Amino acid sequence: MTNIEISVTTDYKKRANDYVHEVYDLVKKRNPDEKEFLQATREIFDSLRPVFIKHPEYIKNGILERITEPERIIQFRVAWEDDQGKVHVNRGYRVQFNSDLGPYKGGIRFHPSVNSSIMKFLAFEQIFKNALTGQPIGGGKGGADFDPKGKSEREIMRFTQSFTTELSKYIGPDVDVPAGDIGVGRREIGYMFGQYNRLKGGYEAGVFTGKDPNHGGSLGRKEATGYGTVYFVDEMLKAKNLSFKGKTVIVSGSGNVSIYAMEKAMQLGAKVVACSDSDGYIYDRNGIDLDLVKQLKEVENKRIWEYTKEHPEAEYHEDRSKIWSIKCDIALPCATQNELDEIAAHMLVANGVIAIGEGANMPCTLEAIDLFQEHEVLFAPAKAANAGGVAVSAMEMSQNSMRLSWTVEEVDERLQAVMKNIYASCIDAAERFGHPGNIVVGANIAGFLKVADAMVAHGIN
Ligand code: GLU
């Protein structure tokens, strides 16, 4: 390199660094109390420096400033009556973050922890995750600080209907297509879909995804996030001549993502020894009895400790963060954000973990991710690894538009292809931008490029 070339490169580097810093400071100033949102933006920003060195046109187009500000946030009152006739008020949200690649797409979460920071981080992650699937979907997320725990079926119906009455004004098959997330499954989607159609006086099949396959849903949607996570981790293992076969696996959570991650890992020959719920975890050294977990969680709506009633040889512990102290080869955090911190990461590393796959959204803290990378633990980040759910949601939208249904085999084949593709784009982007093998950086860059190009093409506004 000549001296001139070196100084030009340093110049570009400085400009890219300054840009990332400046915009991050701006985001921090604008959202001072939104810790989860700042964590999610920070993780992406850290990966993007090499992109701005190669593509100064993104700086010129103010992509980072624009991409970190939601297109629209809707916040609303949800009033509902319990079985005793008492009135309650919850807060509902829909964050319509980015629509450059398609209609806003993302789940609805019902959980007492829901607030604007959590909604925004989830919607922000969704932009890049959805872009990685290669399907025409933008990023959004919604929810309410409603706690379904302990509520009757009718209370859940009334709450969900009230929530949808307001939500229905802002969504539509070509505008914004919600689905499920924590606390929202097939049943709640059914109530939302019914209420939406009632209010609109029609049948708009593609307005929600995650519907019952008997009433407009896609086969394989329920299994898709968990299966997809395992397919992705399997790709990552294969690249190192490894596999799930004979491995000991821990999967946190016992909801939709966790159950089907366990199922697929078992199908691929792994032994899953632990899972959890928000009260505690079970450790069954003989291997988790998945039929029992399904019965407890999908049918009877019970707590996970009841597992030990049928399997007294299994252990139940209340501190769910200690699930990560169990020795394992592969850990799949599939419960919720920030469930795996630096302390947990230390325990896993000390016990010789070889791979982590994030089934939940942002389950590992930034410090935990750094530690895994320092110790060369294979790491599959959420926005790539858990994209299978939304990918099959987009397939549900396609099937709804065509008014036909694919077989479960067809959906699964497409899901596997999507996950393989995402893995390949992450590896390719990481390589091209100077971080070979780093899937965190690769996922952030590959997702970002797709959205940024569309934003440049669509002009500034
Ligand atoms: N809530 C899921 C996610 O975090 C699925 C979203 C969807 O299917 O739209 O990706």
PDB file of N, CA, C and O and ligand atoms in Angstrom, residues 105-107 126 129 141 179-181 209 221 361 389-390 393, ligand 1:
ATOM      1  N   LYS A 105     -43.932  -7.323  10.485  1.00  0.00           N
ATOM      2  CA  LYS A 105     -44.204  -8.711  10.853  1.00  0.00           C
ATOM      3  C   LYS A 105     -43.512  -9.009  12.172  1.00  0.00           C
ATOM      4  O   LYS A 105     -42.331  -8.692  12.335  1.00  0.00           O
ATOM      5  N   GLY A 106     -44.240  -9.603  13.087  1.00  0.00           N
ATOM      6  CA  GLY A 106     -43.657  -9.965  14.370  1.00  0.00           C
ATOM      7  C   GLY A 106     -44.744 -10.304  15.358  1.00  0.00           C
ATOM      8  O   GLY A 106     -45.914  -9.980  15.150  1.00  0.00           O
ATOM      9  N   GLY A 107     -44.337 -10.951  16.433  1.00  0.00           N
ATOM     10  CA  GLY A 107     -45.306 -11.507  17.377  1.00  0.00           C
ATOM     11  C   GLY A 107     -45.927 -10.499  18.321  1.00  0.00           C
ATOM     12  O   GLY A 107     -45.593  -9.307  18.327  1.00  0.00           O
ATOM     13  N   GLN A 126     -36.342  -7.963  15.232  1.00  0.00           N
ATOM     14  CA  GLN A 126     -37.194  -8.599  14.215  1.00  0.00           C
ATOM     15  C   GLN A 126     -36.878  -8.079  12.806  1.00  0.00           C
ATOM     16  O   GLN A 126     -36.962  -8.823  11.836  1.00  0.00           O
ATOM     17  N   LYS A 129     -33.815 -10.106  11.713  1.00  0.00           N
ATOM     18  CA  LYS A 129     -34.166 -11.522  11.645  1.00  0.00           C
ATOM     19  C   LYS A 129     -35.021 -11.778  10.400  1.00  0.00           C
ATOM     20  O   LYS A 129     -34.758 -12.689   9.617  1.00  0.00           O
ATOM     21  N   LYS A 141     -43.407  -5.585  16.359  1.00  0.00           N
ATOM     22  CA  LYS A 141     -43.676  -6.409  17.542  1.00  0.00           C
ATOM     23  C   LYS A 141     -44.757  -5.731  18.349  1.00  0.00           C
ATOM     24  O   LYS A 141     -44.924  -4.507  18.260  1.00  0.00           O
ATOM     25  N   ALA A 179     -48.302 -12.185  15.054  1.00  0.00           N
ATOM     26  CA  ALA A 179     -48.326 -13.633  15.331  1.00  0.00           C
ATOM     27  C   ALA A 179     -48.188 -13.790  16.839  1.00  0.00           C
ATOM     28  O   ALA A 179     -48.400 -12.833  17.578  1.00  0.00           O
ATOM     29  N   GLY A 180     -47.815 -14.985  17.296  1.00  0.00           N
ATOM     30  CA  GLY A 180     -47.663 -15.205  18.732  1.00  0.00           C
ATOM     31  C   GLY A 180     -46.263 -14.910  19.234  1.00  0.00           C
ATOM     32  O   GLY A 180     -45.334 -14.652  18.458  1.00  0.00           O
ATOM     33  N   ASP A 181     -46.113 -14.935  20.525  1.00  0.00           N
ATOM     34  CA  ASP A 181     -44.824 -14.842  21.202  1.00  0.00           C
ATOM     35  C   ASP A 181     -45.103 -15.345  22.632  1.00  0.00           C
ATOM     36  O   ASP A 181     -46.092 -16.061  22.827  1.00  0.00           O
ATOM     37  N   THR A 209     -50.631 -14.700  11.697  1.00  0.00           N
ATOM     38  CA  THR A 209     -50.087 -16.045  11.448  1.00  0.00           C
ATOM     39  C   THR A 209     -49.968 -16.776  12.785  1.00  0.00           C
ATOM     40  O   THR A 209     -50.082 -16.161  13.845  1.00  0.00           O
ATOM     41  N   ARG A 221     -46.059 -24.660  11.773  1.00  0.00           N
ATOM     42  CA  ARG A 221     -45.719 -23.355  12.351  1.00  0.00           C
ATOM     43  C   ARG A 221     -45.361 -23.479  13.838  1.00  0.00           C
ATOM     44  O   ARG A 221     -44.430 -22.844  14.315  1.00  0.00           O
ATOM     45  N   ASN A 361     -35.358 -14.659  22.151  1.00  0.00           N
ATOM     46  CA  ASN A 361     -34.814 -13.410  21.624  1.00  0.00           C
ATOM     47  C   ASN A 361     -33.880 -12.785  22.653  1.00  0.00           C
ATOM     48  O   ASN A 361     -34.296 -12.542  23.793  1.00  0.00           O
ATOM     49  N   GLY A 389     -39.314 -19.563  13.057  1.00  0.00           N
ATOM     50  CA  GLY A 389     -40.719 -19.311  13.389  1.00  0.00           C
ATOM     51  C   GLY A 389     -41.323 -18.292  12.447  1.00  0.00           C
ATOM     52  O   GLY A 389     -42.355 -18.531  11.792  1.00  0.00           O
ATOM     53  N   VAL A 390     -40.648 -17.158  12.344  1.00  0.00           N
ATOM     54  CA  VAL A 390     -41.188 -16.109  11.473  1.00  0.00           C
ATOM     55  C   VAL A 390     -41.100 -16.531   9.998  1.00  0.00           C
ATOM     56  O   VAL A 390     -41.940 -16.137   9.178  1.00  0.00           O
ATOM     57  N   SER A 393     -44.064 -18.370   9.393  1.00  0.00           N
ATOM     58  CA  SER A 393     -45.166 -17.391   9.380  1.00  0.00           C
ATOM     59  C   SER A 393     -45.309 -16.769   7.987  1.00  0.00           C
ATOM     60  O   SER A 393     -46.412 -16.599   7.476  1.00  0.00           O
TER      61      SER A 393
HETATM   62  N1  GLU B   1     -42.526 -14.129  17.936  1.00  0.00           N
HETATM   63  C1  GLU B   1     -41.775 -14.851  16.991  1.00  0.00           C
HETATM   64  C2  GLU B   1     -40.401 -14.237  16.836  1.00  0.00           C
HETATM   65  O1  GLU B   1     -39.858 -13.736  17.799  1.00  0.00           O
HETATM   66  C3  GLU B   1     -42.521 -15.090  15.691  1.00  0.00           C
HETATM   67  C4  GLU B   1     -42.965 -13.890  14.942  1.00  0.00           C
HETATM   68  C5  GLU B   1     -43.867 -14.197  13.739  1.00  0.00           C
HETATM   69  O2  GLU B   1     -44.102 -15.359  13.455  1.00  0.00           O
HETATM   70  O3  GLU B   1     -44.316 -13.227  13.138  1.00  0.00           O
HETATM   71  O4  GLU B   1     -39.793 -14.260  15.805  1.00  0.00           O
END
